[in-house]
Amino acid sequence: MTATPETNAHVTVFATEWCPFCARLRKNLDRTETPYDLVDVEAEGNEDAAAWVESVNDGNRVVPTVLYSDGTHETNPGASAVRRKHEELAGA
């Protein structure tokens, strides 16, 4: 299995520029000022991140895939689920 990317954020969104599901998730998180780090899996230098996304999605590069600071992840989650998880991780 591919190593989990290191991040200092409670929420890291792995996405692409062209993905409408990624855009919707980001828009909804931004609307509620939910903090997250963003990793473009197609950007140069992000090959390890792309490999991780594939490793947790049965070999497919499914985006958005969200990594949480507790090591769990979700594929194509709703913004409300990401907000709840962020609140849990942030201790709010």
mmCIF file of N, CA and C in Angstrom:
data_model
loop_
_atom_site.group_PDB
_atom_site.id
_atom_site.type_symbol
_atom_site.label_atom_id
_atom_site.label_comp_id
_atom_site.label_asym_id
_atom_site.label_seq_id
_atom_site.Cartn_x
_atom_site.Cartn_y
_atom_site.Cartn_z
ATOM 1 N N MET A 1 0.847 -1.194 0.000
ATOM 2 C CA MET A 1 0.000 0.000 0.000
ATOM 3 C C MET A 1 0.881 1.243 0.000
ATOM 4 N N THR A 2 0.417 2.262 -0.660
ATOM 5 C CA THR A 2 1.134 3.527 -0.759
ATOM 6 C C THR A 2 1.053 4.267 0.567
ATOM 7 N N ALA A 3 2.146 4.913 0.949
ATOM 8 C CA ALA A 3 2.188 5.653 2.208
ATOM 9 C C ALA A 3 1.185 6.804 2.191
ATOM 10 N N THR A 4 0.567 7.027 3.340
ATOM 11 C CA THR A 4 -0.369 8.138 3.489
ATOM 12 C C THR A 4 0.411 9.441 3.462
ATOM 13 N N PRO A 5 -0.038 10.399 2.656
ATOM 14 C CA PRO A 5 0.668 11.693 2.603
ATOM 15 C C PRO A 5 0.672 12.375 3.963
ATOM 16 N N GLU A 6 1.762 13.068 4.253
ATOM 17 C CA GLU A 6 1.837 13.819 5.505
ATOM 18 C C GLU A 6 1.175 15.175 5.324
ATOM 19 N N THR A 7 0.431 15.569 6.339
ATOM 20 C CA THR A 7 -0.241 16.854 6.300
ATOM 21 C C THR A 7 -0.367 17.381 7.722
ATOM 22 N N ASN A 8 -0.400 18.684 7.862
ATOM 23 C CA ASN A 8 -0.596 19.312 9.161
ATOM 24 C C ASN A 8 -2.032 19.783 9.347
ATOM 25 N N ALA A 9 -2.840 19.624 8.308
ATOM 26 C CA ALA A 9 -4.220 20.093 8.363
ATOM 27 C C ALA A 9 -5.144 18.993 8.874
ATOM 28 N N HIS A 10 -6.240 19.390 9.513
ATOM 29 C CA HIS A 10 -7.244 18.412 9.924
ATOM 30 C C HIS A 10 -7.935 17.825 8.699
ATOM 31 N N VAL A 11 -8.045 18.632 7.633
ATOM 32 C CA VAL A 11 -8.719 18.200 6.404
ATOM 33 C C VAL A 11 -7.822 18.523 5.221
ATOM 34 N N THR A 12 -7.539 17.504 4.405
ATOM 35 C CA THR A 12 -6.801 17.707 3.166
ATOM 36 C C THR A 12 -7.642 17.149 2.026
ATOM 37 N N VAL A 13 -7.932 17.997 1.050
ATOM 38 C CA VAL A 13 -8.742 17.608 -0.093
ATOM 39 C C VAL A 13 -7.810 17.341 -1.275
ATOM 40 N N PHE A 14 -7.881 16.135 -1.803
ATOM 41 C CA PHE A 14 -7.142 15.757 -3.000
ATOM 42 C C PHE A 14 -8.105 15.893 -4.165
ATOM 43 N N ALA A 15 -7.730 16.724 -5.138
ATOM 44 C CA ALA A 15 -8.665 17.119 -6.184
ATOM 45 C C ALA A 15 -7.942 17.340 -7.507
ATOM 46 N N THR A 16 -8.722 17.726 -8.521
ATOM 47 C CA THR A 16 -8.180 18.184 -9.804
ATOM 48 C C THR A 16 -8.879 19.491 -10.163
ATOM 49 N N GLU A 17 -8.286 20.208 -11.093
ATOM 50 C CA GLU A 17 -8.876 21.479 -11.538
ATOM 51 C C GLU A 17 -10.189 21.269 -12.290
ATOM 52 N N TRP A 18 -10.299 20.190 -13.048
ATOM 53 C CA TRP A 18 -11.436 19.991 -13.955
ATOM 54 C C TRP A 18 -12.630 19.284 -13.323
ATOM 55 N N CYS A 19 -12.494 18.777 -12.123
ATOM 56 C CA CYS A 19 -13.526 17.938 -11.495
ATOM 57 C C CYS A 19 -14.671 18.779 -10.920
ATOM 58 N N PRO A 20 -15.905 18.600 -11.425
ATOM 59 C CA PRO A 20 -17.026 19.383 -10.896
ATOM 60 C C PRO A 20 -17.374 19.019 -9.455
ATOM 61 N N PHE A 21 -17.144 17.776 -9.050
ATOM 62 C CA PHE A 21 -17.421 17.370 -7.670
ATOM 63 C C PHE A 21 -16.436 18.028 -6.718
ATOM 64 N N CYS A 22 -15.186 18.160 -7.164
ATOM 65 C CA CYS A 22 -14.167 18.850 -6.368
ATOM 66 C C CYS A 22 -14.533 20.316 -6.210
ATOM 67 N N ALA A 23 -14.938 20.940 -7.299
ATOM 68 C CA ALA A 23 -15.309 22.358 -7.264
ATOM 69 C C ALA A 23 -16.479 22.589 -6.318
ATOM 70 N N ARG A 24 -17.469 21.700 -6.360
ATOM 71 C CA ARG A 24 -18.643 21.850 -5.487
ATOM 72 C C ARG A 24 -18.241 21.700 -4.023
ATOM 73 N N LEU A 25 -17.415 20.692 -3.716
ATOM 74 C CA LEU A 25 -16.984 20.501 -2.332
ATOM 75 C C LEU A 25 -16.209 21.716 -1.840
ATOM 76 N N ARG A 26 -15.270 22.198 -2.641
ATOM 77 C CA ARG A 26 -14.475 23.365 -2.243
ATOM 78 C C ARG A 26 -15.360 24.592 -2.047
ATOM 79 N N LYS A 27 -16.294 24.818 -2.943
ATOM 80 C CA LYS A 27 -17.200 25.968 -2.841
ATOM 81 C C LYS A 27 -18.000 25.895 -1.545
ATOM 82 N N ASN A 28 -18.516 24.714 -1.221
ATOM 83 C CA ASN A 28 -19.327 24.568 -0.017
ATOM 84 C C ASN A 28 -18.490 24.675 1.256
ATOM 85 N N LEU A 29 -17.262 24.186 1.227
ATOM 86 C CA LEU A 29 -16.381 24.346 2.393
ATOM 87 C C LEU A 29 -15.972 25.805 2.559
ATOM 88 N N ASP A 30 -15.675 26.463 1.437
ATOM 89 C CA ASP A 30 -15.300 27.882 1.488
ATOM 90 C C ASP A 30 -16.456 28.743 2.005
ATOM 91 N N ARG A 31 -17.665 28.405 1.600
ATOM 92 C CA ARG A 31 -18.845 29.174 1.998
ATOM 93 C C ARG A 31 -18.993 29.204 3.512
ATOM 94 N N THR A 32 -18.637 28.115 4.180
ATOM 95 C CA THR A 32 -18.765 28.036 5.633
ATOM 96 C C THR A 32 -17.426 28.245 6.338
ATOM 97 N N GLU A 33 -16.427 28.669 5.566
ATOM 98 C CA GLU A 33 -15.090 28.950 6.088
ATOM 99 C C GLU A 33 -14.491 27.753 6.829
ATOM 100 N N THR A 34 -14.751 26.563 6.299
ATOM 101 C CA THR A 34 -14.154 25.346 6.850
ATOM 102 C C THR A 34 -12.734 25.240 6.310
ATOM 103 N N PRO A 35 -11.732 25.220 7.178
ATOM 104 C CA PRO A 35 -10.345 25.189 6.690
ATOM 105 C C PRO A 35 -9.951 23.819 6.139
ATOM 106 N N TYR A 36 -9.146 23.847 5.089
ATOM 107 C CA TYR A 36 -8.638 22.616 4.486
ATOM 108 C C TYR A 36 -7.400 22.941 3.671
ATOM 109 N N ASP A 37 -6.560 21.937 3.505
ATOM 110 C CA ASP A 37 -5.454 22.041 2.557
ATOM 111 C C ASP A 37 -5.918 21.406 1.265
ATOM 112 N N LEU A 38 -5.387 21.882 0.160
ATOM 113 C CA LEU A 38 -5.768 21.375 -1.155
ATOM 114 C C LEU A 38 -4.543 20.819 -1.852
ATOM 115 N N VAL A 39 -4.676 19.621 -2.419
ATOM 116 C CA VAL A 39 -3.604 19.007 -3.195
ATOM 117 C C VAL A 39 -4.168 18.649 -4.561
ATOM 118 N N ASP A 40 -3.602 19.251 -5.606
ATOM 119 C CA ASP A 40 -3.984 18.920 -6.978
ATOM 120 C C ASP A 40 -3.200 17.679 -7.381
ATOM 121 N N VAL A 41 -3.891 16.552 -7.530
ATOM 122 C CA VAL A 41 -3.205 15.286 -7.805
ATOM 123 C C VAL A 41 -2.610 15.226 -9.213
ATOM 124 N N GLU A 42 -2.964 16.184 -10.056
ATOM 125 C CA GLU A 42 -2.409 16.206 -11.406
ATOM 126 C C GLU A 42 -1.259 17.194 -11.558
ATOM 127 N N ALA A 43 -0.973 17.959 -10.526
ATOM 128 C CA ALA A 43 0.113 18.937 -10.598
ATOM 129 C C ALA A 43 1.462 18.227 -10.551
ATOM 130 N N GLU A 44 2.420 18.810 -11.240
ATOM 131 C CA GLU A 44 3.765 18.253 -11.252
ATOM 132 C C GLU A 44 4.305 18.180 -9.822
ATOM 133 N N GLY A 45 4.902 17.065 -9.500
ATOM 134 C CA GLY A 45 5.460 16.874 -8.168
ATOM 135 C C GLY A 45 4.513 16.214 -7.182
ATOM 136 N N ASN A 46 3.262 15.996 -7.585
ATOM 137 C CA ASN A 46 2.283 15.387 -6.690
ATOM 138 C C ASN A 46 1.991 13.927 -7.044
ATOM 139 N N GLU A 47 2.963 13.270 -7.652
ATOM 140 C CA GLU A 47 2.762 11.880 -8.066
ATOM 141 C C GLU A 47 2.475 10.967 -6.881
ATOM 142 N N ASP A 48 3.122 11.214 -5.743
ATOM 143 C CA ASP A 48 2.880 10.387 -4.553
ATOM 144 C C ASP A 48 1.453 10.561 -4.045
ATOM 145 N N ALA A 49 0.946 11.780 -4.111
ATOM 146 C CA ALA A 49 -0.433 12.027 -3.684
ATOM 147 C C ALA A 49 -1.406 11.312 -4.611
ATOM 148 N N ALA A 50 -1.141 11.363 -5.904
ATOM 149 C CA ALA A 50 -1.999 10.671 -6.866
ATOM 150 C C ALA A 50 -1.971 9.171 -6.623
ATOM 151 N N ALA A 51 -0.793 8.633 -6.340
ATOM 152 C CA ALA A 51 -0.668 7.196 -6.069
ATOM 153 C C ALA A 51 -1.444 6.819 -4.808
ATOM 154 N N TRP A 52 -1.415 7.680 -3.791
ATOM 155 C CA TRP A 52 -2.173 7.399 -2.571
ATOM 156 C C TRP A 52 -3.665 7.382 -2.852
ATOM 157 N N VAL A 53 -4.154 8.376 -3.609
ATOM 158 C CA VAL A 53 -5.580 8.418 -3.959
ATOM 159 C C VAL A 53 -5.973 7.119 -4.664
ATOM 160 N N GLU A 54 -5.168 6.688 -5.599
ATOM 161 C CA GLU A 54 -5.455 5.439 -6.308
ATOM 162 C C GLU A 54 -5.439 4.250 -5.345
ATOM 163 N N SER A 55 -4.518 4.247 -4.386
ATOM 164 C CA SER A 55 -4.388 3.108 -3.476
ATOM 165 C C SER A 55 -5.590 2.950 -2.549
ATOM 166 N N VAL A 56 -6.276 4.039 -2.242
ATOM 167 C CA VAL A 56 -7.434 3.943 -1.355
ATOM 168 C C VAL A 56 -8.757 3.876 -2.120
ATOM 169 N N ASN A 57 -8.677 3.880 -3.444
ATOM 170 C CA ASN A 57 -9.874 3.826 -4.294
ATOM 171 C C ASN A 57 -9.786 2.697 -5.317
ATOM 172 N N ASP A 58 -9.315 1.548 -4.884
ATOM 173 C CA ASP A 58 -9.267 0.351 -5.735
ATOM 174 C C ASP A 58 -8.548 0.582 -7.056
ATOM 175 N N GLY A 59 -7.469 1.377 -7.014
ATOM 176 C CA GLY A 59 -6.667 1.618 -8.209
ATOM 177 C C GLY A 59 -7.162 2.740 -9.097
ATOM 178 N N ASN A 60 -8.239 3.387 -8.695
ATOM 179 C CA ASN A 60 -8.805 4.479 -9.491
ATOM 180 C C ASN A 60 -8.455 5.825 -8.865
ATOM 181 N N ARG A 61 -8.221 6.805 -9.710
ATOM 182 C CA ARG A 61 -7.927 8.159 -9.224
ATOM 183 C C ARG A 61 -9.245 8.909 -9.072
ATOM 184 N N VAL A 62 -9.952 8.585 -7.999
ATOM 185 C CA VAL A 62 -11.257 9.178 -7.743
ATOM 186 C C VAL A 62 -11.053 10.426 -6.893
ATOM 187 N N VAL A 63 -11.572 11.545 -7.375
ATOM 188 C CA VAL A 63 -11.497 12.795 -6.632
ATOM 189 C C VAL A 63 -12.885 13.402 -6.553
ATOM 190 N N PRO A 64 -13.194 14.128 -5.493
ATOM 191 C CA PRO A 64 -12.307 14.421 -4.380
ATOM 192 C C PRO A 64 -12.183 13.238 -3.419
ATOM 193 N N THR A 65 -10.986 13.046 -2.942
ATOM 194 C CA THR A 65 -10.730 12.137 -1.831
ATOM 195 C C THR A 65 -10.193 13.006 -0.706
ATOM 196 N N VAL A 66 -10.763 12.846 0.480
ATOM 197 C CA VAL A 66 -10.425 13.695 1.609
ATOM 198 C C VAL A 66 -9.694 12.868 2.669
ATOM 199 N N LEU A 67 -8.543 13.378 3.099
ATOM 200 C CA LEU A 67 -7.749 12.757 4.159
ATOM 201 C C LEU A 67 -7.902 13.593 5.415
ATOM 202 N N TYR A 68 -8.165 12.910 6.536
ATOM 203 C CA TYR A 68 -8.307 13.587 7.815
ATOM 204 C C TYR A 68 -7.068 13.358 8.667
ATOM 205 N N SER A 69 -6.854 14.238 9.617
ATOM 206 C CA SER A 69 -5.637 14.176 10.440
ATOM 207 C C SER A 69 -5.572 12.942 11.332
ATOM 208 N N ASP A 70 -6.685 12.238 11.504
ATOM 209 C CA ASP A 70 -6.659 10.998 12.284
ATOM 210 C C ASP A 70 -6.328 9.782 11.427
ATOM 211 N N GLY A 71 -6.018 10.035 10.126
ATOM 212 C CA GLY A 71 -5.628 8.953 9.227
ATOM 213 C C GLY A 71 -6.771 8.340 8.449
ATOM 214 N N THR A 72 -8.006 8.715 8.764
ATOM 215 C CA THR A 72 -9.147 8.206 8.005
ATOM 216 C C THR A 72 -9.312 9.017 6.733
ATOM 217 N N HIS A 73 -10.118 8.495 5.819
ATOM 218 C CA HIS A 73 -10.357 9.201 4.558
ATOM 219 C C HIS A 73 -11.753 8.897 4.053
ATOM 220 N N GLU A 74 -12.230 9.745 3.153
ATOM 221 C CA GLU A 74 -13.522 9.554 2.495
ATOM 222 C C GLU A 74 -13.377 9.926 1.038
ATOM 223 N N THR A 75 -14.130 9.225 0.201
ATOM 224 C CA THR A 75 -14.149 9.522 -1.223
ATOM 225 C C THR A 75 -15.460 10.209 -1.563
ATOM 226 N N ASN A 76 -15.352 11.367 -2.195
ATOM 227 C CA ASN A 76 -16.491 12.172 -2.630
ATOM 228 C C ASN A 76 -17.495 12.421 -1.503
ATOM 229 N N PRO A 77 -17.027 12.901 -0.348
ATOM 230 C CA PRO A 77 -17.956 13.171 0.753
ATOM 231 C C PRO A 77 -18.709 14.472 0.528
ATOM 232 N N GLY A 78 -19.816 14.600 1.192
ATOM 233 C CA GLY A 78 -20.537 15.861 1.188
ATOM 234 C C GLY A 78 -19.840 16.853 2.106
ATOM 235 N N ALA A 79 -20.038 18.132 1.842
ATOM 236 C CA ALA A 79 -19.400 19.166 2.654
ATOM 237 C C ALA A 79 -19.841 19.082 4.112
ATOM 238 N N SER A 80 -21.092 18.720 4.353
ATOM 239 C CA SER A 80 -21.565 18.637 5.737
ATOM 240 C C SER A 80 -20.811 17.549 6.503
ATOM 241 N N ALA A 81 -20.499 16.431 5.853
ATOM 242 C CA ALA A 81 -19.731 15.359 6.502
ATOM 243 C C ALA A 81 -18.309 15.828 6.802
ATOM 244 N N VAL A 82 -17.723 16.582 5.876
ATOM 245 C CA VAL A 82 -16.362 17.100 6.085
ATOM 246 C C VAL A 82 -16.365 18.114 7.224
ATOM 247 N N ARG A 83 -17.372 18.969 7.277
ATOM 248 C CA ARG A 83 -17.469 19.954 8.363
ATOM 249 C C ARG A 83 -17.595 19.260 9.715
ATOM 250 N N ARG A 84 -18.463 18.248 9.803
ATOM 251 C CA ARG A 84 -18.631 17.515 11.068
ATOM 252 C C ARG A 84 -17.317 16.875 11.496
ATOM 253 N N LYS A 85 -16.603 16.268 10.560
ATOM 254 C CA LYS A 85 -15.336 15.618 10.892
ATOM 255 C C LYS A 85 -14.304 16.651 11.327
ATOM 256 N N HIS A 86 -14.263 17.802 10.650
ATOM 257 C CA HIS A 86 -13.331 18.861 11.039
ATOM 258 C C HIS A 86 -13.613 19.320 12.461
ATOM 259 N N GLU A 87 -14.890 19.525 12.791
ATOM 260 C CA GLU A 87 -15.258 19.958 14.138
ATOM 261 C C GLU A 87 -14.822 18.927 15.167
ATOM 262 N N GLU A 88 -15.016 17.651 14.842
ATOM 263 C CA GLU A 88 -14.596 16.575 15.750
ATOM 264 C C GLU A 88 -13.082 16.605 15.966
ATOM 265 N N LEU A 89 -12.341 16.749 14.891
ATOM 266 C CA LEU A 89 -10.879 16.741 14.977
ATOM 267 C C LEU A 89 -10.323 17.995 15.642
ATOM 268 N N ALA A 90 -10.991 19.111 15.438
ATOM 269 C CA ALA A 90 -10.533 20.373 16.012
ATOM 270 C C ALA A 90 -10.951 20.503 17.483
ATOM 271 N N GLY A 91 -11.788 19.583 17.946
ATOM 272 C CA GLY A 91 -12.226 19.612 19.336
ATOM 273 C C GLY A 91 -13.242 20.678 19.631
ATOM 274 N N ALA A 92 -13.954 21.092 18.593
ATOM 275 C CA ALA A 92 -14.946 22.160 18.787
ATOM 276 C C ALA A 92 -16.235 21.621 19.380
#
